[in-house]
PDB file of C-alpha atoms and ligand atoms in Angstrom:
ATOM      1  CA  MET A   1       9.152 -11.300  -2.057  1.00 96.00           C
ATOM      2  CA  ILE A   2       5.652 -11.327  -1.119  1.00 98.00           C
ATOM      3  CA  LYS A   3       4.007 -14.302  -1.631  1.00 98.00           C
ATOM      4  CA  VAL A   4       0.574 -15.181  -0.872  1.00 98.00           C
ATOM      5  CA  GLU A   5      -0.580 -19.270  -0.982  1.00 98.00           C
ATOM      6  CA  GLY A   6      -4.546 -20.163  -0.431  1.00 98.00           C
ATOM      7  CA  LEU A   7      -5.047 -17.200   1.665  1.00 98.00           C
ATOM      8  CA  THR A   8      -8.986 -17.957   3.669  1.00 98.00           C
ATOM      9  CA  LYS A   9     -10.692 -15.704   5.044  1.00 98.00           C
ATOM     10  CA  ALA A  10     -14.443 -14.869   6.709  1.00 98.00           C
ATOM     11  CA  PHE A  11     -15.682 -12.714   9.523  1.00 97.00           C
ATOM     12  CA  GLY A  12     -18.960 -14.669  10.618  1.00 93.00           C
ATOM     13  CA  GLY A  13     -20.609 -16.229   7.934  1.00 89.00           C
ATOM     14  CA  ASN A  14     -19.020 -13.970   5.456  1.00 93.00           C
ATOM     15  CA  LYS A  15     -16.231 -15.976   4.315  1.00 95.00           C
ATOM     16  CA  VAL A  16     -14.447 -12.339   2.185  1.00 97.00           C
ATOM     17  CA  LEU A  17     -11.012 -14.282   1.252  1.00 98.00           C
ATOM     18  CA  ASP A  18     -11.750 -18.200  -0.009  1.00 98.00           C
ATOM     19  CA  GLY A  19      -8.121 -19.260  -1.345  1.00 97.00           C
ATOM     20  CA  VAL A  20      -6.573 -16.136  -2.633  1.00 98.00           C
ATOM     21  CA  SER A  21      -3.067 -16.974  -3.997  1.00 98.00           C
ATOM     22  CA  LEU A  22      -0.683 -14.392  -5.327  1.00 97.00           C
ATOM     23  CA  GLU A  23       3.318 -13.383  -5.322  1.00 98.00           C
ATOM     24  CA  VAL A  24       4.917  -9.784  -6.354  1.00 98.00           C
ATOM     25  CA  ALA A  25       8.016  -9.941  -7.218  1.00 98.00           C
ATOM     26  CA  ALA A  26      10.610  -7.315  -5.751  1.00 97.00           C
ATOM     27  CA  GLY A  27      10.399  -4.376  -8.088  1.00 96.00           C
ATOM     28  CA  GLU A  28       7.317  -4.759  -8.914  1.00 97.00           C
ATOM     29  CA  VAL A  29       3.816  -2.852  -8.797  1.00 97.00           C
ATOM     30  CA  VAL A  30       0.796  -4.661  -8.910  1.00 98.00           C
ATOM     31  CA  ALA A  31      -3.025  -3.032  -8.512  1.00 97.00           C
ATOM     32  CA  LEU A  32      -5.141  -5.534  -6.611  1.00 97.00           C
ATOM     33  CA  MET A  33      -9.243  -4.383  -7.877  1.00 95.00           C
ATOM     34  CA  GLY A  34     -12.230  -5.311  -7.169  1.00 94.00           C
ATOM     35  CA  LEU A  35     -15.912  -3.483  -5.885  1.00 92.00           C
ATOM     36  CA  SER A  36     -16.068  -2.403  -2.620  1.00 91.00           C
ATOM     37  CA  GLY A  37     -16.422  -4.762   0.165  1.00 94.00           C
ATOM     38  CA  THR A  38     -14.290  -7.575  -2.037  1.00 95.00           C
ATOM     39  CA  GLY A  39     -11.523  -7.893   0.961  1.00 97.00           C
ATOM     40  CA  LYS A  40      -9.141  -5.372  -0.569  1.00 97.00           C
ATOM     41  CA  SER A  41      -7.701  -3.859   2.432  1.00 96.00           C
ATOM     42  CA  VAL A  42      -8.762  -7.718   4.247  1.00 97.00           C
ATOM     43  CA  LEU A  43      -5.291  -8.786   1.873  1.00 98.00           C
ATOM     44  CA  LEU A  44      -3.126  -5.858   2.890  1.00 97.00           C
ATOM     45  CA  LEU A  45      -3.668  -5.742   6.616  1.00 97.00           C
ATOM     46  CA  HIS A  46      -2.826  -9.647   6.642  1.00 97.00           C
ATOM     47  CA  ILE A  47       0.335  -8.404   4.318  1.00 97.00           C
ATOM     48  CA  VAL A  48       1.593  -6.400   6.629  1.00 96.00           C
ATOM     49  CA  GLY A  49       0.022  -9.038   9.284  1.00 96.00           C
ATOM     50  CA  LEU A  50      -1.988  -7.152  11.062  1.00 95.00           C
ATOM     51  CA  MET A  51      -4.484  -9.712  10.451  1.00 96.00           C
ATOM     52  CA  SER A  52      -3.892 -13.253  10.721  1.00 95.00           C
ATOM     53  CA  PRO A  53      -5.578 -15.495   9.078  1.00 97.00           C
ATOM     54  CA  ASP A  54      -8.310 -19.057   9.018  1.00 97.00           C
ATOM     55  CA  ALA A  55      -5.808 -20.831   6.681  1.00 98.00           C
ATOM     56  CA  GLY A  56      -2.957 -20.398   4.262  1.00 98.00           C
ATOM     57  CA  LYS A  57       0.045 -19.159   4.192  1.00 97.00           C
ATOM     58  CA  ILE A  58       1.684 -15.225   3.792  1.00 98.00           C
ATOM     59  CA  ILE A  59       6.013 -15.497   3.315  1.00 98.00           C
ATOM     60  CA  VAL A  60       7.202 -11.611   2.730  1.00 98.00           C
ATOM     61  CA  ASP A  61      11.144 -11.660   2.353  1.00 96.00           C
ATOM     62  CA  GLY A  62      11.268 -14.672   3.814  1.00 96.00           C
ATOM     63  CA  ASP A  63       9.642 -14.212   6.589  1.00 97.00           C
ATOM     64  CA  PRO A  64       6.897 -16.758   7.473  1.00 97.00           C
ATOM     65  CA  VAL A  65       4.053 -12.847   8.325  1.00 97.00           C
ATOM     66  CA  THR A  66       1.282 -16.103   9.278  1.00 94.00           C
ATOM     67  CA  GLU A  67       3.760 -17.718  11.948  1.00 95.00           C
ATOM     68  CA  LEU A  68       5.406 -14.930  13.760  1.00 96.00           C
ATOM     69  CA  SER A  69       5.322 -13.759  17.471  1.00 95.00           C
ATOM     70  CA  GLU A  70       3.517 -10.357  17.959  1.00 94.00           C
ATOM     71  CA  SER A  71       7.594  -9.427  18.832  1.00 95.00           C
ATOM     72  CA  ARG A  72       9.329 -10.606  15.777  1.00 96.00           C
ATOM     73  CA  LEU A  73       5.529  -8.522  14.010  1.00 95.00           C
ATOM     74  CA  LEU A  74       6.833  -5.314  15.189  1.00 93.00           C
ATOM     75  CA  LEU A  75      10.715  -5.868  13.926  1.00 93.00           C
ATOM     76  CA  PHE A  76       8.973  -7.495  10.376  1.00 96.00           C
ATOM     77  CA  ARG A  77       6.571  -4.326   9.731  1.00 94.00           C
ATOM     78  CA  ARG A  78       9.689  -1.903   9.234  1.00 93.00           C
ATOM     79  CA  LYS A  79      10.643  -3.701   6.659  1.00 95.00           C
ATOM     80  CA  VAL A  80       6.891  -2.530   4.839  1.00 97.00           C
ATOM     81  CA  GLY A  81       5.581   0.994   4.380  1.00 96.00           C
ATOM     82  CA  TYR A  82       1.794   1.133   4.203  1.00 95.00           C
ATOM     83  CA  LEU A  83      -0.589   3.465   3.174  1.00 93.00           C
ATOM     84  CA  PHE A  84      -3.701   3.612   4.592  1.00 88.00           C
ATOM     85  CA  GLN A  85      -6.598   5.444   2.164  1.00 85.00           C
ATOM     86  CA  ASP A  86      -7.326   8.377   5.080  1.00 80.00           C
ATOM     87  CA  SER A  87      -3.615   9.209   4.962  1.00 74.00           C
ATOM     88  CA  ALA A  88      -3.687   8.650   8.636  1.00 85.00           C
ATOM     89  CA  LEU A  89      -0.783  11.075   9.367  1.00 93.00           C
ATOM     90  CA  TYR A  90      -0.211  12.631  12.708  1.00 94.00           C
ATOM     91  CA  ASP A  91      -2.290  16.069  12.661  1.00 93.00           C
ATOM     92  CA  PHE A  92      -0.539  17.081  16.151  1.00 95.00           C
ATOM     93  CA  MET A  93       2.603  17.113  14.744  1.00 96.00           C
ATOM     94  CA  THR A  94       3.896  18.956  11.167  1.00 97.00           C
ATOM     95  CA  VAL A  95       4.429  16.687   8.393  1.00 97.00           C
ATOM     96  CA  GLY A  96       8.284  16.927   9.644  1.00 97.00           C
ATOM     97  CA  GLU A  97       7.555  15.217  12.754  1.00 97.00           C
ATOM     98  CA  ASN A  98       5.553  12.680  11.130  1.00 97.00           C
ATOM     99  CA  LEU A  99       8.367  11.622   8.454  1.00 97.00           C
ATOM    100  CA  ALA A 100      10.939  12.027  11.323  1.00 97.00           C
ATOM    101  CA  PHE A 101       8.786   9.877  13.607  1.00 96.00           C
ATOM    102  CA  PRO A 102       9.157   5.593  12.242  1.00 94.00           C
ATOM    103  CA  LEU A 103      13.157   6.950  11.848  1.00 96.00           C
ATOM    104  CA  LYS A 104      12.806   8.203  15.564  1.00 95.00           C
ATOM    105  CA  GLU A 105      11.539   5.341  16.863  1.00 92.00           C
ATOM    106  CA  HIS A 106      13.570   2.151  14.951  1.00 91.00           C
ATOM    107  CA  THR A 107      16.547   3.800  13.838  1.00 93.00           C
ATOM    108  CA  ARG A 108      19.796   5.534  15.826  1.00 94.00           C
ATOM    109  CA  LEU A 109      19.616   8.402  13.381  1.00 95.00           C
ATOM    110  CA  LYS A 110      21.140  11.710  14.676  1.00 96.00           C
ATOM    111  CA  PRO A 111      18.613  14.887  14.857  1.00 96.00           C
ATOM    112  CA  VAL A 112      20.860  16.523  11.843  1.00 97.00           C
ATOM    113  CA  ASP A 113      20.283  13.454   9.579  1.00 97.00           C
ATOM    114  CA  ILE A 114      17.122  13.029  10.411  1.00 97.00           C
ATOM    115  CA  ARG A 115      16.329  16.628   9.124  1.00 96.00           C
ATOM    116  CA  ALA A 116      18.364  15.239   5.980  1.00 97.00           C
ATOM    117  CA  LYS A 117      16.518  12.669   5.307  1.00 97.00           C
ATOM    118  CA  VAL A 118      13.281  14.248   6.226  1.00 98.00           C
ATOM    119  CA  ASP A 119      14.179  16.873   3.492  1.00 97.00           C
ATOM    120  CA  ALA A 120      15.517  14.039   0.921  1.00 97.00           C
ATOM    121  CA  HIS A 121      12.038  12.519   0.743  1.00 97.00           C
ATOM    122  CA  LEU A 122       9.617  15.923   1.237  1.00 98.00           C
ATOM    123  CA  LYS A 123      11.642  17.153  -1.665  1.00 97.00           C
ATOM    124  CA  MET A 124      10.759  13.019  -3.609  1.00 96.00           C
ATOM    125  CA  VAL A 125       6.952  14.080  -3.228  1.00 96.00           C
ATOM    126  CA  ASP A 126       7.338  17.695  -4.283  1.00 96.00           C
ATOM    127  CA  LEU A 127       6.352  18.839  -1.061  1.00 97.00           C
ATOM    128  CA  ALA A 128       9.768  20.041  -0.361  1.00 96.00           C
ATOM    129  CA  GLY A 129       9.063  23.275   1.774  1.00 91.00           C
ATOM    130  CA  SER A 130       6.462  21.997   4.106  1.00 96.00           C
ATOM    131  CA  ALA A 131       8.117  20.553   6.686  1.00 96.00           C
ATOM    132  CA  ASP A 132       6.728  22.853   8.888  1.00 97.00           C
ATOM    133  CA  THR A 133       3.045  22.924   8.457  1.00 97.00           C
ATOM    134  CA  PHE A 134       0.272  20.579   9.918  1.00 97.00           C
ATOM    135  CA  PRO A 135      -1.406  18.172   8.151  1.00 96.00           C
ATOM    136  CA  SER A 136      -4.662  19.563   8.562  1.00 95.00           C
ATOM    137  CA  GLU A 137      -2.958  22.527   6.105  1.00 95.00           C
ATOM    138  CA  LEU A 138      -3.044  20.190   3.004  1.00 94.00           C
ATOM    139  CA  SER A 139      -5.165  20.146   0.262  1.00 91.00           C
ATOM    140  CA  GLY A 140      -6.118  15.736  -0.113  1.00 90.00           C
ATOM    141  CA  GLY A 141      -3.356  15.261  -2.660  1.00 91.00           C
ATOM    142  CA  MET A 142      -1.073  16.517  -0.426  1.00 94.00           C
ATOM    143  CA  ARG A 143      -1.721  14.368   3.014  1.00 94.00           C
ATOM    144  CA  LYS A 144      -1.184  11.789   0.136  1.00 94.00           C
ATOM    145  CA  ARG A 145       2.099  12.821  -0.701  1.00 95.00           C
ATOM    146  CA  ALA A 146       3.024  13.309   2.762  1.00 96.00           C
ATOM    147  CA  ALA A 147       1.927   9.800   3.771  1.00 96.00           C
ATOM    148  CA  LEU A 148       3.483   8.066   0.687  1.00 96.00           C
ATOM    149  CA  ALA A 149       6.975   9.895   1.971  1.00 97.00           C
ATOM    150  CA  ARG A 150       6.781   8.511   5.246  1.00 96.00           C
ATOM    151  CA  ALA A 151       5.582   5.714   4.381  1.00 96.00           C
ATOM    152  CA  LEU A 152       9.153   4.832   2.073  1.00 96.00           C
ATOM    153  CA  ILE A 153      11.205   6.799   4.601  1.00 96.00           C
ATOM    154  CA  MET A 154      12.073   3.419   6.545  1.00 94.00           C
ATOM    155  CA  ASN A 155      13.684   1.937   2.504  1.00 93.00           C
ATOM    156  CA  VAL A 156      10.810  -0.595   2.829  1.00 96.00           C
ATOM    157  CA  LYS A 157      10.913  -3.151   0.219  1.00 96.00           C
ATOM    158  CA  VAL A 158       6.981  -3.655   0.593  1.00 98.00           C
ATOM    159  CA  LEU A 159       5.244  -0.985  -0.245  1.00 98.00           C
ATOM    160  CA  LEU A 160       0.407  -0.611   0.289  1.00 97.00           C
ATOM    161  CA  CYS A 161      -1.265   1.495  -0.894  1.00 96.00           C
ATOM    162  CA  ASP A 162      -4.932   1.080   0.168  1.00 96.00           C
ATOM    163  CA  GLU A 163      -6.888   3.074  -2.783  1.00 94.00           C
ATOM    164  CA  PRO A 164      -4.741   6.272  -3.046  1.00 93.00           C
ATOM    165  CA  THR A 165      -6.755   7.916  -5.749  1.00 91.00           C
ATOM    166  CA  SER A 166      -9.804   7.903  -3.779  1.00 89.00           C
ATOM    167  CA  GLY A 167     -11.017  11.300  -2.444  1.00 87.00           C
ATOM    168  CA  LEU A 168      -9.235  12.953  -5.635  1.00 90.00           C
ATOM    169  CA  ASP A 169     -10.301  14.551  -8.811  1.00 91.00           C
ATOM    170  CA  PRO A 170      -8.874  13.125 -11.938  1.00 91.00           C
ATOM    171  CA  ILE A 171      -5.857  15.068 -11.862  1.00 91.00           C
ATOM    172  CA  ARG A 172      -4.436  14.503  -8.383  1.00 91.00           C
ATOM    173  CA  SER A 173      -5.106  10.510  -9.542  1.00 92.00           C
ATOM    174  CA  ARG A 174      -3.164  10.344 -12.618  1.00 92.00           C
ATOM    175  CA  ASP A 175      -0.248  11.992 -10.550  1.00 92.00           C
ATOM    176  CA  ILE A 176      -0.300  10.495  -7.017  1.00 93.00           C
ATOM    177  CA  SER A 177      -0.158   6.992  -9.628  1.00 94.00           C
ATOM    178  CA  GLN A 178       2.634   8.507 -11.467  1.00 95.00           C
ATOM    179  CA  LEU A 179       4.616   9.152  -7.923  1.00 95.00           C
ATOM    180  CA  ILE A 180       4.104   5.935  -6.774  1.00 96.00           C
ATOM    181  CA  ARG A 181       4.375   3.731  -9.405  1.00 96.00           C
ATOM    182  CA  ASP A 182       8.126   5.943 -10.249  1.00 97.00           C
ATOM    183  CA  LEU A 183       8.987   6.285  -6.179  1.00 96.00           C
ATOM    184  CA  SER A 184       8.223   1.565  -5.883  1.00 97.00           C
ATOM    185  CA  LYS A 185      10.872   1.145  -8.872  1.00 97.00           C
ATOM    186  CA  LYS A 186      13.272   3.572  -7.686  1.00 95.00           C
ATOM    187  CA  ALA A 187      13.264   1.599  -4.226  1.00 95.00           C
ATOM    188  CA  GLY A 188      12.771  -1.255  -6.059  1.00 96.00           C
ATOM    189  CA  CYS A 189       9.957  -2.266  -2.993  1.00 96.00           C
ATOM    190  CA  ALA A 190       7.184  -5.079  -4.277  1.00 98.00           C
ATOM    191  CA  THR A 191       4.107  -2.935  -4.560  1.00 98.00           C
ATOM    192  CA  VAL A 192       0.342  -3.983  -3.896  1.00 98.00           C
ATOM    193  CA  VAL A 193      -2.107  -0.504  -4.337  1.00 97.00           C
ATOM    194  CA  THR A 194      -5.691  -1.193  -4.266  1.00 96.00           C
ATOM    195  CA  THR A 195      -7.815   0.570  -6.586  1.00 92.00           C
ATOM    196  CA  HIS A 196     -11.438   0.216  -8.035  1.00 83.00           C
ATOM    197  CA  ASP A 197     -10.103   2.942 -10.155  1.00 83.00           C
ATOM    198  CA  MET A 198      -9.148   1.092 -13.249  1.00 83.00           C
ATOM    199  CA  LEU A 199      -7.896   3.718 -15.149  1.00 82.00           C
ATOM    200  CA  ASN A 200      -4.909   4.499 -12.532  1.00 85.00           C
ATOM    201  CA  ALA A 201      -4.758   0.748 -11.719  1.00 90.00           C
ATOM    202  CA  PHE A 202      -3.216   0.358 -15.233  1.00 89.00           C
ATOM    203  CA  ARG A 203      -1.229   3.078 -14.771  1.00 85.00           C
ATOM    204  CA  ILE A 204       0.261   2.448 -12.058  1.00 89.00           C
ATOM    205  CA  ALA A 205       0.776  -1.387 -11.938  1.00 95.00           C
ATOM    206  CA  ASP A 206       2.402  -3.628 -14.483  1.00 96.00           C
ATOM    207  CA  ARG A 207       0.240  -6.381 -13.703  1.00 97.00           C
ATOM    208  CA  ALA A 208      -3.173  -6.254 -12.170  1.00 96.00           C
ATOM    209  CA  PHE A 209      -5.671  -8.689 -10.170  1.00 97.00           C
ATOM    210  CA  VAL A 210      -9.284  -8.791  -9.840  1.00 96.00           C
ATOM    211  CA  LEU A 211     -10.808 -10.088  -6.794  1.00 97.00           C
ATOM    212  CA  ASN A 212     -14.391 -11.043  -6.797  1.00 97.00           C
ATOM    213  CA  GLN A 213     -16.298 -13.356  -3.933  1.00 96.00           C
ATOM    214  CA  GLY A 214     -13.403 -14.570  -2.475  1.00 97.00           C
ATOM    215  CA  LYS A 215     -10.947 -15.236  -5.720  1.00 97.00           C
ATOM    216  CA  LEU A 216      -9.096 -13.849  -8.415  1.00 97.00           C
ATOM    217  CA  ALA A 217     -11.314 -14.030 -11.142  1.00 97.00           C
ATOM    218  CA  ALA A 218      -8.800 -12.570 -12.891  1.00 97.00           C
ATOM    219  CA  GLN A 219      -4.805 -11.571 -13.623  1.00 97.00           C
ATOM    220  CA  GLY A 220      -1.971 -10.562 -15.673  1.00 96.00           C
ATOM    221  CA  THR A 221      -0.685  -7.792 -17.642  1.00 95.00           C
ATOM    222  CA  GLU A 222      -3.240  -5.024 -18.455  1.00 93.00           C
ATOM    223  CA  THR A 223      -3.836  -7.150 -21.971  1.00 94.00           C
ATOM    224  CA  GLU A 224      -4.312 -10.259 -20.257  1.00 96.00           C
ATOM    225  CA  VAL A 225      -7.252  -8.914 -17.974  1.00 95.00           C
ATOM    226  CA  ARG A 226      -8.923  -7.356 -20.624  1.00 94.00           C
ATOM    227  CA  GLY A 227      -9.386 -10.195 -22.990  1.00 95.00           C
ATOM    228  CA  SER A 228     -10.623 -12.455 -19.227  1.00 96.00           C
ATOM    229  CA  SER A 229     -13.840 -14.387 -20.485  1.00 95.00           C
ATOM    230  CA  ASP A 230     -14.674 -14.119 -16.569  1.00 96.00           C
ATOM    231  CA  PRO A 231     -18.580 -12.669 -16.768  1.00 96.00           C
ATOM    232  CA  PHE A 232     -16.905 -10.881 -13.137  1.00 95.00           C
ATOM    233  CA  VAL A 233     -14.203  -9.349 -15.109  1.00 95.00           C
ATOM    234  CA  LYS A 234     -15.799  -8.243 -18.427  1.00 94.00           C
ATOM    235  CA  GLU A 235     -18.270  -6.643 -16.614  1.00 93.00           C
ATOM    236  CA  PHE A 236     -16.910  -4.808 -14.319  1.00 92.00           C
ATOM    237  CA  LEU A 237     -13.993  -3.209 -16.622  1.00 89.00           C
ATOM    238  CA  ALA A 238     -17.187  -2.037 -18.496  1.00 87.00           C
ATOM    239  CA  GLY A 239     -17.371   0.157 -15.625  1.00 77.00           C
TER     240      GLY A 239
HETATM  241  N1  ADP B   1     -12.804  -6.915  11.049  1.00 77.54           N
HETATM  242  C1  ADP B   1     -13.868  -6.412  10.400  1.00 77.54           C
HETATM  243  N2  ADP B   1     -14.700  -7.493  11.190  1.00 77.54           N
HETATM  244  C2  ADP B   1     -16.255  -7.762  10.407  1.00 77.54           C
HETATM  245  N3  ADP B   1     -15.658  -7.701   9.302  1.00 77.54           N
HETATM  246  C3  ADP B   1     -14.916  -7.158   8.354  1.00 77.54           C
HETATM  247  C4  ADP B   1     -13.948  -6.391   9.214  1.00 77.54           C
HETATM  248  N4  ADP B   1     -12.874  -5.972   8.671  1.00 77.54           N
HETATM  249  C5  ADP B   1     -13.505  -5.696   7.101  1.00 77.54           C
HETATM  250  N5  ADP B   1     -14.546  -6.812   7.242  1.00 77.54           N
HETATM  251  C6  ADP B   1     -15.601  -7.411   6.283  1.00 77.54           C
HETATM  252  O1  ADP B   1     -14.996  -7.652   5.392  1.00 77.54           O
HETATM  253  C7  ADP B   1     -15.178  -7.523   3.922  1.00 77.54           C
HETATM  254  C8  ADP B   1     -14.420  -6.924   3.138  1.00 77.54           C
HETATM  255  O2  ADP B   1     -13.728  -5.847   3.398  1.00 77.54           O
HETATM  256  P1  ADP B   1     -12.534  -4.740   2.328  1.00 77.54           P
HETATM  257  O3  ADP B   1     -10.860  -5.295   2.211  1.00 77.54           O
HETATM  258  O4  ADP B   1     -12.498  -3.247   3.350  1.00 77.54           O
HETATM  259  O5  ADP B   1     -13.785  -3.945   1.803  1.00 77.54           O
HETATM  260  P2  ADP B   1     -12.911  -3.476   0.487  1.00 77.54           P
HETATM  261  O6  ADP B   1     -11.426  -3.197   0.760  1.00 77.54           O
HETATM  262  O7  ADP B   1     -12.467  -4.466  -0.942  1.00 77.54           O
HETATM  263  O8  ADP B   1     -13.025  -2.581   0.568  1.00 77.54           O
HETATM  264  C9  ADP B   1     -16.639  -6.254   4.159  1.00 77.54           C
HETATM  265  O9  ADP B   1     -18.164  -7.155   4.151  1.00 77.54           O
HETATM  266  C10 ADP B   1     -16.240  -5.994   5.528  1.00 77.54           C
HETATM  267  O10 ADP B   1     -17.441  -5.336   5.801  1.00 77.54           O
HETATM  268 MG1   MG B   2     -11.049  -1.253   1.187  1.00 77.54          MG
END
């Protein structure tokens, strides 16, 4: 579903990604780990076509993301749910309006059907009854869940979550991790979750990738990553 080949990106003299290749299958959840500033967010932005690479190729659901025109990119992005680090809900809209927004913009669903879909998605993230509240009235964990519901509401094929547990306490981190995994699996999405939170990475993901100095220092199942002989990976896992 997601295929990244030889992705290379530098900002000025700072080579952030240096020939990164990875694949994520439909229905698979992977974690992208690494220290802060190693290019995890930059990699996600490339997958959704919000950044273009210096070299390399990305194909998502058959679309050559790195070669699409701006207008094709807009269409392509409807297949991708993006959970931004800061949730990025619109503060001036209620939670229900936030969820309805992509449906109003991109579908011809009737208002009554939009409302039903919004309610169903709020229920899925355990926020039934929160449609008429404003994001500012919600806790951090609730905002994350609302943003997750919005990211999934277009029946996306790909879900990208940028540091979903950052700023949350351990219990809420565990809950949102579990929810991301459950909903991704239910929807059959190819899901990439960036995190520097090892515990939750392995909770969420079928496989993990460890990014260091522009390259993947380790990849595989929890056992495989934990068994890595790469000095950085060993130090990283030791915390
Ligand atoms: N738009 C940009 N312009 C210049 N440098 C950037 C830009 N976006 C990210 N960077 C740099 O790329 C590196 C990786 O950033 P990022 O992907 O945000 O790290 P991570 O998400 O792993 O914490 C950082 O050094 C950051 O300063
Ligand atoms: Mg980041």
